[in-house]
XYZ file of C-alpha atoms in Angstrom:
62
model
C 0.000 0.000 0.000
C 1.044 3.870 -1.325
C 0.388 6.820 0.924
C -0.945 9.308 -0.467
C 1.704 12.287 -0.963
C 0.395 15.154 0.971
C 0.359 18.218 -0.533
C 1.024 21.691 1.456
C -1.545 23.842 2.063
C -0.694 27.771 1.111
C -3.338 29.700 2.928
C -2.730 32.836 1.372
C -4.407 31.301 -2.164
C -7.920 29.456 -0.814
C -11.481 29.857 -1.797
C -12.827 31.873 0.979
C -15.076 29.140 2.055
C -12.241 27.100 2.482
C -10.412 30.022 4.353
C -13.296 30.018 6.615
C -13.281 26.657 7.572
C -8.943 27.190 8.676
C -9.896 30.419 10.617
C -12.676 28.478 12.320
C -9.930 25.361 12.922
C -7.542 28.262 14.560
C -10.281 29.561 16.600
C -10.771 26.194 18.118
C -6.992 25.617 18.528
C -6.842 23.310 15.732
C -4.925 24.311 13.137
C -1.614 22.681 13.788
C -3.196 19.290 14.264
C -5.372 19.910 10.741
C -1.864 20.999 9.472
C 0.488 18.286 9.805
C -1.641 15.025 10.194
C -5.157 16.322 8.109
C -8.492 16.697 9.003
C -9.126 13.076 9.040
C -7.092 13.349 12.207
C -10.074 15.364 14.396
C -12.558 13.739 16.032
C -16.267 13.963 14.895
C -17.203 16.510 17.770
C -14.350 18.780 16.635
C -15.243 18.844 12.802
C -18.934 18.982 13.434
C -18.014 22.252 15.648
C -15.969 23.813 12.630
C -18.847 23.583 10.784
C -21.405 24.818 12.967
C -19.273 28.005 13.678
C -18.648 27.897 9.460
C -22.494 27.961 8.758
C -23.268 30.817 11.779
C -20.070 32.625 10.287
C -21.806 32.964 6.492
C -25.538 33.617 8.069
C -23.926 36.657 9.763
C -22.267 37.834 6.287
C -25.737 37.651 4.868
């Protein structure tokens, strides 16, 4: 079995929904974690809570 090779993430050049959801992951104190071992690597609570605070974060911008 391959890994897949991971390929950096440049957060200076992301679709600002995808932006969002890294802000959100910093917020929470997640980013480094989501960095270097992926989002698989957060639990269900943690990613369900990114995207609760994603979906609240673009009702406010409407």
């Amino acid at each position: 079995m391959s890994k897949k090779k991971e390929k950096k993430i440049d957060l200076n050049n992301l679709e600002p929904e995808e932006k969002m959801k890294y802000e959100v992951a910093e917020e929470l104190g997640l980013l480094d974690r989501v960095l270097s071992e992926g989002w698989k690597s957060l639990t269900s609570k943690e990613t369900g809570r990114i995207g609760g605070m994603v979906t609240k974060k673009k009702r406010e911008k409407q």
